[in-house]
Amino acid sequence: MGMISKLTNWYFSRNALPYWGILLLDCLLVLCADFLVYALNNGVLFTLQHFGVLAGAFGFYLVFYIIGFRLFHTYSGVIRYSSFVDLQRIGFAMLTGLLLTLGVKYMLHSDEWLAPIRARDLGIAALLATALLWSVRVLVKFLYDSTYRQKRAKRVFIYGVKAGGVGLAKSIKNQESSSFVLTGFVSDHSDMPGRYLMGVKVYPNDENLVREMKRLKTKTLLVSPLKNDAIRNNPEMVGRLLEAGMKIRMDAGLQEWDGKSDLSHAQLKEVDIEDLLPREKIEVNLDAVKAQLTGKSILITGAAGSIGSEIVRQVAQFAPARLTLIDQAETPLHDIRLMMARQWPGIDAQTVVADICMEERMDELFAASRPDYVFHAAAYKHVPMMEDNPGESIRNNIDGTRVIADLSVKHGVKKFVMVSTDKAVNPTNVMGCSKRICEIYVQSLDKAIKDGKVAGVTQFVTTRFGNVLGSNGSVIPLFKEQIKHGGPVTVTHKDIVRYFMLIPEACKLVLEAGTMGSGGEIFVFDMGKPVKIYDLAVRMIQLSGAKNIEIKITGLRDGEKLYEEVLNEKENTQPTFHPKIKIATVREYDYADAARQVAVMVAASTTASDMELVRMMKAMVPEFKSQHSVYEALDK
């Protein structure tokens, strides 16, 4: 066995046998079959006496088998990666060669000028040669899989036994560059464990799974595309695997497998924490959104941010006539500019480095671009930063929103869509309160237009949701950086929870809510299940494979809540056109009063003290109660 292992390692570590080498081997096997069958039927001595004549005859007939090999490309593949399709080709090639041989034998009366050979012998020899060609390929593949590849490839289980799991298994077994060896399937169905699929056993998804994987020296679980949601919503299974040091690989893209497309194991990647957070698939009526946005002029503020840039990508797919993209961040906006030129060169996209609070500059942009839709995503969003700088929160978040909203009315924008936050509900910090004031301003302005108190046609829609995975302000990038540097991973409180949603999913809901709303609504998104940040940190450390990483509890930051609310305690919701989108019924404000209070705050933002500015904010939003902040003194 040691000698066989050395030989196979030597052979398979070299380049694949060239096509002419495979063709030569196949031809030799055909000739060997011919001589062997002839010798068995006519005697070995007689065969040796007429060897030269027989060699000429068999060599002549070999030409027709070579024609079959050429027609079906039997020598073009790599033997170690042979599949059932390759065996089929060999069968068809040998059948073609036999039919041509028999046809020539009788049409040209070859027995008269070549050695006489019976048709029965030619047929038996063709069958034997086919078996030999198949056997060589099966043997080489077996030696490759069992000796060479087994030592170098990762041993894997596949989670899922339906079409998705079987498709992955076929990919592993048949693809040339496969780096995996299949050792078992995992099934949730009670009738499958104990059975065999594609030569390996099916195991139940229970507490013994890790033990079975270890027994078979397997450290990786591949997830069928049909099982993505199942593993995301099974934290116990994920926990057992990660605690045992197992790796999980899955296709973590938003697009789920359609059940028909070819699967490739190369599409699977080792999961990040974002891939394993529980979430439900969100369906959006993109046709309705497309009908609204195609051919329109669209202005997007905060276009270089996490949410704004994704809105840019999704809107660009609907072929707008013009995009005006505004942000203060020069380098990220330049990246957006390059992306538009590369992916959507046919769209008139203008990237503008500007401050949305500069009203004259914004007025010029509105006059030039004449937007039909405005998506307002620009905002300061870091809670501790705004707690320390309430004046900037008022100037950028509140006054910036006022400027863009007023100009939308002035220039006849059809619809204004504002991106808000769940931190605006019962705010406990300056940032959340500033966003609530933005909501109040645009909602009261919408009502004033409908009531005829303000001349205009613009409909104002607000969308409110929680944390998005992968955003610049998300805790996940912070944890990754802390783990990279050996810890500690800092969590403010062991019981703190947050809602999470993928950026593309959140933006799809923004687009649908924004385009389908009739104005005045505050749309609230169903964020799914809340996630404990402490558990999130534990999972990320396990996924990283890092050892001895400490989790440090630092205490709640200024203005931070243990949990985010989606609705004010006095609010209720109404259903909408989408099960994941609800309308919040909130207290109405008079536009004149709201505009006056905003104007006073903005005017004072450069001169008044932080305490006085926050006092003004609390006067406008009575439910704003500070937590873990110096501004708590104002609530007494």
XYZ file of C-alpha atoms in Angstrom, residues 7-632:
626
model
C 3.112 6.150 -7.062
C -0.273 7.882 -6.967
C 1.174 10.898 -5.170
C 3.910 11.122 -7.815
C 1.449 10.783 -10.688
C -1.241 13.157 -9.425
C 1.250 15.810 -8.333
C 2.353 16.135 -11.951
C 0.483 17.835 -14.751
C -2.448 15.997 -16.336
C -1.678 13.467 -19.053
C -1.728 15.269 -22.438
C -4.612 14.541 -24.807
C -2.397 12.552 -27.203
C -1.301 10.362 -24.264
C -4.929 9.550 -23.428
C -5.666 8.830 -27.094
C -2.629 6.534 -27.337
C -3.681 4.673 -24.175
C -7.221 4.189 -25.518
C -5.905 2.895 -28.831
C -3.632 0.377 -27.081
C -6.566 -0.866 -24.991
C -8.676 -1.361 -28.137
C -5.856 -3.325 -29.804
C -5.316 -5.421 -26.663
C -9.020 -6.284 -26.570
C -8.939 -7.259 -30.247
C -5.955 -9.596 -29.823
C -7.261 -11.083 -26.579
C -10.680 -11.974 -28.008
C -9.108 -13.368 -31.200
C -6.648 -15.472 -29.158
C -9.414 -16.881 -26.949
C -11.485 -17.914 -29.959
C -8.682 -19.090 -32.253
C -5.908 -20.157 -29.930
C -2.824 -18.309 -28.703
C -0.415 -20.212 -30.996
C -2.459 -19.480 -34.120
C -2.665 -15.817 -33.113
C 1.093 -15.562 -32.648
C 1.750 -17.244 -36.026
C -0.404 -14.665 -37.834
C 0.457 -11.723 -35.582
C 1.722 -9.452 -38.368
C -1.342 -9.931 -40.584
C -3.688 -9.525 -37.617
C -1.848 -6.383 -36.488
C -2.413 -4.850 -39.909
C -6.124 -5.719 -39.859
C -6.688 -4.496 -36.299
C -4.664 -1.351 -37.027
C -6.856 -0.658 -40.071
C -10.048 -1.100 -38.057
C -8.574 1.067 -35.269
C -8.840 4.066 -37.587
C -12.628 3.896 -37.306
C -12.495 3.826 -33.510
C -10.209 6.878 -33.628
C -12.932 8.587 -35.686
C -15.384 7.761 -32.883
C -12.962 9.110 -30.273
C -12.652 12.323 -32.287
C -16.388 12.759 -32.750
C -17.096 12.403 -29.007
C -13.877 14.000 -27.663
C -13.154 11.096 -25.345
C -9.526 12.133 -24.910
C -10.147 15.828 -24.138
C -10.910 15.445 -20.431
C -8.687 14.790 -17.449
C -8.964 11.124 -16.429
C -8.874 11.827 -12.670
C -12.012 14.000 -13.047
C -13.980 11.550 -15.174
C -17.755 11.563 -14.734
C -20.711 9.541 -15.943
C -20.905 11.827 -18.971
C -17.361 10.836 -19.929
C -18.286 7.154 -19.708
C -21.286 7.812 -21.941
C -19.051 9.442 -24.533
C -16.757 6.429 -24.543
C -19.735 4.126 -25.081
C -21.009 6.186 -28.021
C -17.497 6.464 -29.499
C -16.944 2.685 -29.331
C -20.382 2.015 -30.828
C -19.605 4.405 -33.681
C -16.249 2.751 -34.289
C -17.815 -0.742 -34.303
C -20.546 0.233 -36.773
C -18.013 1.836 -39.107
C -15.757 -1.228 -38.845
C -18.558 -3.655 -39.674
C -19.774 -1.425 -42.496
C -16.322 -1.268 -44.090
C -15.759 -4.993 -43.489
C -18.776 -5.955 -45.610
C -18.731 -3.092 -48.130
C -15.040 -3.472 -49.008
C -14.834 -7.233 -48.424
C -11.811 -6.647 -46.217
C -11.598 -10.346 -45.256
C -10.267 -11.006 -48.755
C -7.269 -8.668 -48.506
C -6.913 -8.534 -44.702
C -6.901 -11.287 -42.134
C -10.380 -12.827 -41.930
C -11.972 -11.825 -38.621
C -15.502 -12.744 -37.617
C -17.998 -9.967 -36.920
C -18.859 -11.653 -33.613
C -15.222 -11.349 -32.478
C -15.165 -7.669 -33.447
C -18.339 -7.055 -31.457
C -17.068 -8.886 -28.347
C -13.723 -7.082 -28.630
C -15.541 -3.717 -28.791
C -17.475 -4.555 -25.621
C -14.280 -5.653 -23.866
C -12.440 -2.509 -24.997
C -15.302 -0.335 -23.728
C -15.117 -2.059 -20.361
C -11.328 -1.562 -20.257
C -11.598 2.147 -21.102
C -14.236 2.601 -18.416
C -12.218 0.605 -15.893
C -9.069 2.672 -16.404
C -10.969 5.915 -15.789
C -12.828 4.583 -12.761
C -9.582 3.202 -11.284
C -7.665 6.448 -11.793
C -10.533 8.466 -10.306
C -10.749 6.079 -7.342
C -7.007 6.297 -6.665
C -7.128 10.083 -6.955
C -10.112 10.424 -4.600
C -8.987 7.826 -2.075
C -5.266 8.533 -1.818
C -4.183 11.851 -3.264
C -7.235 14.126 -3.007
C -8.341 12.781 0.379
C -5.068 13.966 1.910
C -5.250 17.459 0.452
C -8.955 18.343 0.248
C -11.208 19.356 3.126
C -13.580 16.671 4.342
C -17.086 18.116 4.418
C -20.669 17.392 5.387
C -23.498 18.923 3.355
C -26.537 20.323 5.165
C -29.540 19.492 2.986
C -30.554 16.366 1.081
C -32.887 17.812 -1.535
C -31.988 19.287 -4.911
C -29.685 21.939 -3.450
C -27.638 19.526 -1.340
C -27.407 16.886 -4.064
C -26.406 19.601 -6.547
C -23.534 20.635 -4.288
C -22.466 17.027 -3.853
C -22.371 16.489 -7.621
C -20.324 19.663 -7.976
C -17.801 18.393 -5.433
C -17.472 15.009 -7.067
C -17.351 16.151 -10.688
C -15.648 19.526 -10.852
C -11.978 19.490 -11.684
C -10.852 22.044 -9.107
C -12.881 20.748 -6.168
C -11.108 21.275 -2.857
C -13.640 19.214 -0.897
C -14.277 15.535 -0.227
C -17.829 14.635 0.731
C -18.101 12.488 3.881
C -21.769 12.842 4.839
C -25.130 14.596 4.513
C -27.164 16.251 7.287
C -30.962 16.143 7.175
C -33.789 17.653 9.250
C -36.215 15.012 7.966
C -36.831 12.040 10.231
C -37.058 9.554 7.338
C -33.620 10.305 5.870
C -30.968 9.596 8.574
C -29.327 6.204 8.136
C -29.828 6.186 4.380
C -27.082 6.692 1.818
C -26.856 9.358 -0.884
C -24.124 9.367 -3.501
C -22.201 6.779 -1.492
C -22.168 8.597 1.865
C -24.397 8.338 4.923
C -27.139 10.788 5.922
C -26.981 11.939 9.567
C -29.709 13.576 11.670
C -29.436 17.219 12.676
C -29.206 16.686 16.420
C -26.803 17.040 19.345
C -24.714 14.106 18.018
C -23.883 15.817 14.714
C -20.610 17.325 15.939
C -19.521 13.946 17.348
C -20.143 12.233 13.990
C -18.266 14.948 12.105
C -15.282 14.576 14.438
C -15.377 10.789 14.072
C -15.068 11.193 10.300
C -12.352 13.860 10.731
C -14.614 16.466 9.157
C -14.376 20.113 10.185
C -16.498 21.887 7.561
C -20.251 22.059 6.903
C -21.427 23.199 3.471
C -24.937 24.643 3.487
C -27.306 23.977 0.618
C -28.845 27.196 -0.793
C -32.225 25.777 0.189
C -31.047 25.623 3.818
C -29.720 29.186 4.201
C -32.740 30.375 6.174
C -32.885 27.158 8.206
C -29.354 27.548 9.571
C -29.777 31.286 10.177
C -32.806 30.579 12.323
C -31.195 27.695 14.241
C -28.792 29.352 16.713
C -28.456 26.115 18.707
C -27.045 24.271 15.690
C -24.736 27.163 14.826
C -23.577 27.380 18.423
C -22.698 23.672 18.635
C -20.731 23.805 15.399
C -18.793 26.962 16.253
C -18.025 25.872 19.799
C -16.519 22.663 18.371
C -14.345 24.668 15.977
C -16.288 23.650 12.880
C -16.337 25.905 9.808
C -19.557 26.799 8.004
C -19.619 27.719 4.327
C -22.678 28.990 2.495
C -23.783 31.112 -0.413
C -24.541 34.239 1.568
C -25.762 36.364 -1.317
C -29.166 37.919 -1.346
C -30.234 36.004 -4.425
C -31.519 32.598 -3.385
C -31.069 29.546 -5.622
C -33.905 29.245 -8.130
C -33.843 25.441 -8.058
C -32.731 25.212 -11.691
C -29.385 26.959 -12.131
C -26.183 24.950 -11.947
C -24.609 24.932 -8.503
C -20.922 25.391 -7.936
C -19.125 24.781 -4.671
C -16.841 27.651 -5.680
C -19.726 30.028 -4.912
C -19.603 29.063 -1.240
C -17.633 31.199 1.162
C -16.802 30.879 4.816
C -19.571 32.671 6.654
C -19.337 36.025 8.372
C -21.522 36.868 11.332
C -23.830 38.832 9.000
C -24.622 35.620 7.131
C -25.766 33.808 10.283
C -27.998 36.459 11.848
C -31.671 35.411 11.754
C -33.643 37.088 8.999
C -36.570 36.425 6.755
C -36.494 36.770 3.004
C -38.089 40.056 1.939
C -40.035 40.278 -1.305
C -40.458 43.719 -2.828
C -42.650 44.789 -5.745
C -39.767 46.057 -7.850
C -41.953 46.364 -10.945
C -44.041 49.023 -9.216
C -40.886 50.845 -8.097
C -39.448 50.648 -11.614
C -42.628 52.112 -13.106
C -42.271 55.126 -10.810
C -38.532 55.789 -11.219
C -37.652 54.878 -14.813
C -36.883 57.955 -16.876
C -37.114 60.310 -13.886
C -34.657 62.793 -12.419
C -33.639 61.686 -8.932
C -31.616 63.486 -6.278
C -29.980 61.542 -3.420
C -28.339 63.162 -0.398
C -25.788 61.250 1.638
C -25.114 59.327 -1.570
C -21.695 58.093 -0.417
C -22.918 56.648 2.890
C -23.945 53.095 3.683
C -27.646 53.606 2.973
C -27.306 56.332 0.355
C -24.839 54.404 -1.805
C -27.088 51.325 -1.806
C -30.057 53.480 -2.805
C -27.886 54.754 -5.682
C -27.172 51.175 -6.825
C -30.780 50.090 -6.654
C -32.201 53.214 -8.310
C -29.610 52.987 -11.104
C -31.031 49.587 -12.073
C -34.322 51.264 -13.027
C -32.707 53.484 -15.690
C -33.477 56.980 -14.363
C -32.924 59.860 -16.750
C -30.642 61.667 -14.308
C -29.022 61.109 -10.917
C -27.780 63.975 -8.748
C -25.647 62.502 -5.965
C -24.683 64.759 -3.043
C -22.310 64.136 -0.148
C -19.649 65.969 1.865
C -17.285 62.970 1.899
C -15.065 63.481 -1.129
C -13.270 60.131 -1.401
C -16.324 57.858 -0.900
C -18.279 60.015 -3.352
C -15.454 59.673 -5.867
C -15.804 55.889 -5.489
C -19.515 56.254 -6.314
C -18.586 58.331 -9.352
C -16.242 55.598 -10.621
C -18.892 52.935 -9.923
C -21.502 54.804 -11.984
C -19.083 55.292 -14.882
C -18.154 51.608 -14.809
C -21.535 49.956 -14.258
C -24.073 52.466 -15.621
C -22.264 54.652 -18.160
C -25.546 55.429 -19.925
C -27.028 57.280 -16.929
C -26.444 61.018 -16.576
C -24.982 60.920 -13.066
C -23.672 64.082 -11.430
C -21.638 63.669 -8.238
C -21.577 66.828 -6.123
C -19.357 67.472 -3.107
C -21.467 69.866 -1.061
C -22.987 70.630 2.341
C -26.765 70.224 2.297
C -27.067 73.117 4.770
C -25.760 75.573 2.129
C -29.153 76.673 0.874
C -27.980 78.768 -2.090
C -25.801 75.945 -3.392
C -28.621 73.430 -2.977
C -31.033 75.823 -4.735
C -28.709 75.913 -7.742
C -28.554 72.113 -7.849
C -32.339 71.761 -7.648
C -32.808 74.349 -10.397
C -30.310 72.531 -12.645
C -31.441 68.962 -12.063
C -35.212 69.491 -11.565
C -35.599 66.267 -9.541
C -38.861 64.313 -9.586
C -37.836 62.296 -6.503
C -35.576 63.146 -3.573
C -34.131 60.460 -1.306
C -32.746 62.181 1.782
C -30.222 59.902 3.511
C -27.696 62.519 4.668
C -27.353 62.680 8.464
C -24.956 62.490 11.362
C -25.805 59.221 13.058
C -23.257 58.319 15.766
C -25.004 58.651 19.117
C -21.955 59.560 21.298
C -20.693 62.114 18.750
C -24.009 63.940 18.585
C -24.376 63.772 22.376
C -21.155 65.792 22.565
C -22.068 68.091 19.644
C -25.787 68.945 19.759
C -25.204 72.099 17.711
C -23.924 70.025 14.781
C -26.861 67.658 15.147
C -29.211 70.637 14.787
C -27.309 72.215 11.884
C -26.721 69.068 9.801
C -29.642 66.796 10.639
C -32.434 69.281 11.318
C -31.480 72.333 9.253
C -30.128 70.158 6.428
C -33.474 68.359 6.261
C -35.332 71.697 6.361
C -33.263 73.050 3.462
C -33.780 69.981 1.246
C -37.487 69.741 2.147
C -38.209 73.429 1.462
C -36.353 73.338 -1.849
C -38.273 70.214 -2.837
C -41.499 72.188 -2.423
C -40.081 75.229 -4.221
C -38.950 73.217 -7.251
C -42.012 70.982 -7.549
C -40.464 67.673 -6.499
C -43.069 64.928 -6.748
C -41.959 62.963 -3.698
C -39.484 63.441 -0.854
C -38.394 60.260 0.966
C -36.558 60.698 4.267
C -34.477 57.963 5.868
C -35.051 58.068 9.634
C -34.201 55.716 12.507
C -35.829 53.718 15.283
C -33.821 55.921 17.673
C -36.380 58.644 16.916
C -38.956 56.691 18.950
C -39.016 57.858 22.583
C -35.535 59.326 22.007
C -32.983 59.044 24.780
C -30.196 60.862 22.953
C -29.582 63.979 20.901
C -29.174 62.120 17.617
C -32.488 60.288 17.970
C -34.283 63.503 18.957
C -32.801 65.377 15.983
C -34.209 62.733 13.641
C -37.599 62.917 15.360
C -37.628 66.677 14.780
C -36.829 66.004 11.102
C -39.830 63.663 10.975
C -42.032 66.300 12.612
C -40.932 68.990 10.153
C -41.494 67.032 6.940
C -44.750 65.455 8.163
C -46.215 68.798 9.220
C -45.083 70.346 5.928
C -46.854 67.568 4.009
C -50.054 68.248 5.978
C -49.761 71.991 5.381
C -49.533 71.362 1.617
C -52.580 69.083 1.686
C -54.513 71.637 3.765
C -53.654 74.434 1.330
C -51.625 76.405 3.874
C -48.430 75.980 1.824
C -48.394 76.072 -1.972
C -46.822 72.948 -3.394
C -47.281 69.430 -4.768
C -44.566 67.502 -2.926
C -45.496 64.391 -0.953
C -43.287 63.748 2.080
C -42.686 60.161 3.169
C -40.579 59.006 6.128
C -39.047 55.541 6.497
C -37.937 54.410 9.945
C -35.808 51.320 10.678
C -33.012 50.060 12.923
C -29.404 49.013 12.478
C -28.239 47.751 9.117
C -25.548 45.128 8.761
C -22.275 46.389 7.379
C -23.025 50.088 7.768
C -20.269 52.492 8.752
C -21.885 52.915 12.153
C -22.522 49.240 12.825
C -21.015 47.487 15.828
C -19.872 44.569 13.642
C -16.929 46.356 11.932
C -15.818 47.549 15.386
C -15.868 43.990 16.771
C -13.937 42.697 13.744
C -11.239 45.300 14.285
C -11.013 44.526 18.015
C -10.722 40.769 17.345
C -8.070 41.431 14.702
C -5.972 43.224 17.332
C -6.406 40.489 19.947
C -9.225 42.071 21.933
C -10.779 42.924 24.181
C -14.162 43.076 22.465
C -16.121 45.849 24.160
C -19.845 45.465 24.848
C -21.645 48.232 26.713
C -24.084 45.938 28.547
C -24.590 42.182 28.683
C -28.348 42.495 28.060
C -28.302 45.109 25.309
C -30.209 44.066 22.165
C -30.536 45.520 18.685
C -32.502 44.838 15.515
C -30.514 44.199 12.351
C -31.363 44.227 8.665
C -29.250 43.880 5.547
C -28.564 47.164 3.773
C -29.950 45.999 0.390
C -33.140 44.708 2.029
C -33.626 47.933 3.993
C -33.103 50.020 0.866
C -35.571 47.950 -1.132
C -38.157 48.668 1.535
C -37.207 52.362 1.451
C -37.778 52.435 -2.305
C -41.114 50.627 -2.145
C -42.413 52.623 0.820
C -41.182 55.847 -0.692
C -42.660 55.352 -4.127
C -45.933 53.775 -2.969
C -46.664 56.202 -0.122
C -49.085 59.061 -0.724
C -47.420 61.535 1.640
C -47.479 62.236 5.346
C -46.775 58.645 6.406
C -44.047 57.417 8.707
C -43.349 53.900 7.461
C -41.988 51.476 10.041
C -40.126 48.335 8.923
C -40.487 44.954 10.587
C -36.894 44.333 11.636
C -37.437 40.688 12.605
C -35.970 39.245 15.791
C -33.741 41.306 18.110
C -30.158 40.118 18.607
C -28.217 40.249 21.883
C -25.000 42.154 21.226
C -23.119 40.018 23.766
C -24.115 36.829 21.903
C -23.096 38.538 18.671
C -19.620 39.167 20.097
C -19.315 35.536 21.240
C -20.262 34.229 17.771
C -17.820 36.575 16.028
C -14.952 35.425 18.234
C -15.857 31.786 17.525
C -16.039 32.437 13.778
C -12.651 34.159 13.777
C -10.977 31.139 15.349
C -9.081 33.497 17.662
C -8.216 32.228 21.130
C -8.342 33.949 24.512
C -10.276 37.003 23.309
C -11.844 38.771 26.276
C -15.292 40.367 26.159
C -15.247 43.508 28.282
C -18.440 45.144 29.598
C -17.867 48.923 29.471
C -21.251 50.311 30.580
C -23.912 52.067 28.528
C -22.711 55.075 26.573
C -24.256 58.508 26.864
C -27.790 58.384 25.529
C -27.714 54.647 24.815
C -30.756 52.376 25.365
C -30.756 48.710 26.287
C -33.224 48.172 23.462
C -34.556 50.250 20.581
C -38.251 50.782 20.228
C -39.939 50.833 16.870
C -43.001 52.832 17.884
C -43.762 55.499 20.453
C -45.881 54.210 23.342
C -48.742 56.468 22.158
C -48.453 55.307 18.585
C -50.076 52.396 16.803
C -49.639 50.986 13.326
C -51.739 50.381 10.282
C -51.125 47.680 7.657
C -49.884 48.635 4.194
C -49.242 47.160 0.768
C -46.332 45.114 2.223
C -46.380 42.779 5.261
C -42.968 44.071 6.383
C -44.045 47.735 6.223
C -46.440 49.390 8.663
C -47.637 52.983 8.990
C -47.078 54.637 12.356
C -49.908 56.853 13.537
C -48.186 59.703 15.380
C -49.147 62.973 17.003
C -49.598 65.724 14.429
C -47.781 69.052 14.666
C -48.782 72.398 13.212
C -46.350 73.364 10.473
C -46.094 77.008 11.477
C -45.179 76.070 15.057
C -42.736 73.400 13.923
C -41.055 75.762 11.433
C -40.768 78.475 14.081
C -39.202 76.155 16.657
C -36.755 74.770 14.086
C -35.763 78.285 13.023
C -35.101 79.293 16.639
C -32.974 76.168 17.249
C -30.958 76.631 14.055
C -30.314 80.292 14.844
C -29.128 79.384 18.354
C -27.014 76.415 17.246
C -23.870 78.498 16.805
C -24.158 80.633 19.939
C -26.175 78.859 22.662
C -24.688 76.359 25.102
C -25.131 72.630 24.593
C -27.463 72.482 27.598
C -29.655 75.268 26.195
C -29.839 73.647 22.764
C -30.904 70.325 24.236
C -33.501 72.168 26.354
C -35.015 73.509 23.105
C -35.062 70.036 21.591
C -36.828 68.618 24.651
C -39.406 71.390 24.457
C -40.277 70.348 20.904
C -40.152 66.598 21.644
C -41.535 66.102 25.186
C -40.916 62.316 25.082
C -37.157 62.940 24.738
C -35.772 61.665 28.063
C -31.993 61.512 28.287
C -30.270 58.404 29.592
C -26.696 58.106 30.873
C -26.141 61.722 29.884
C -25.429 65.117 31.444
C -28.702 66.269 29.910
C -30.658 64.122 32.393
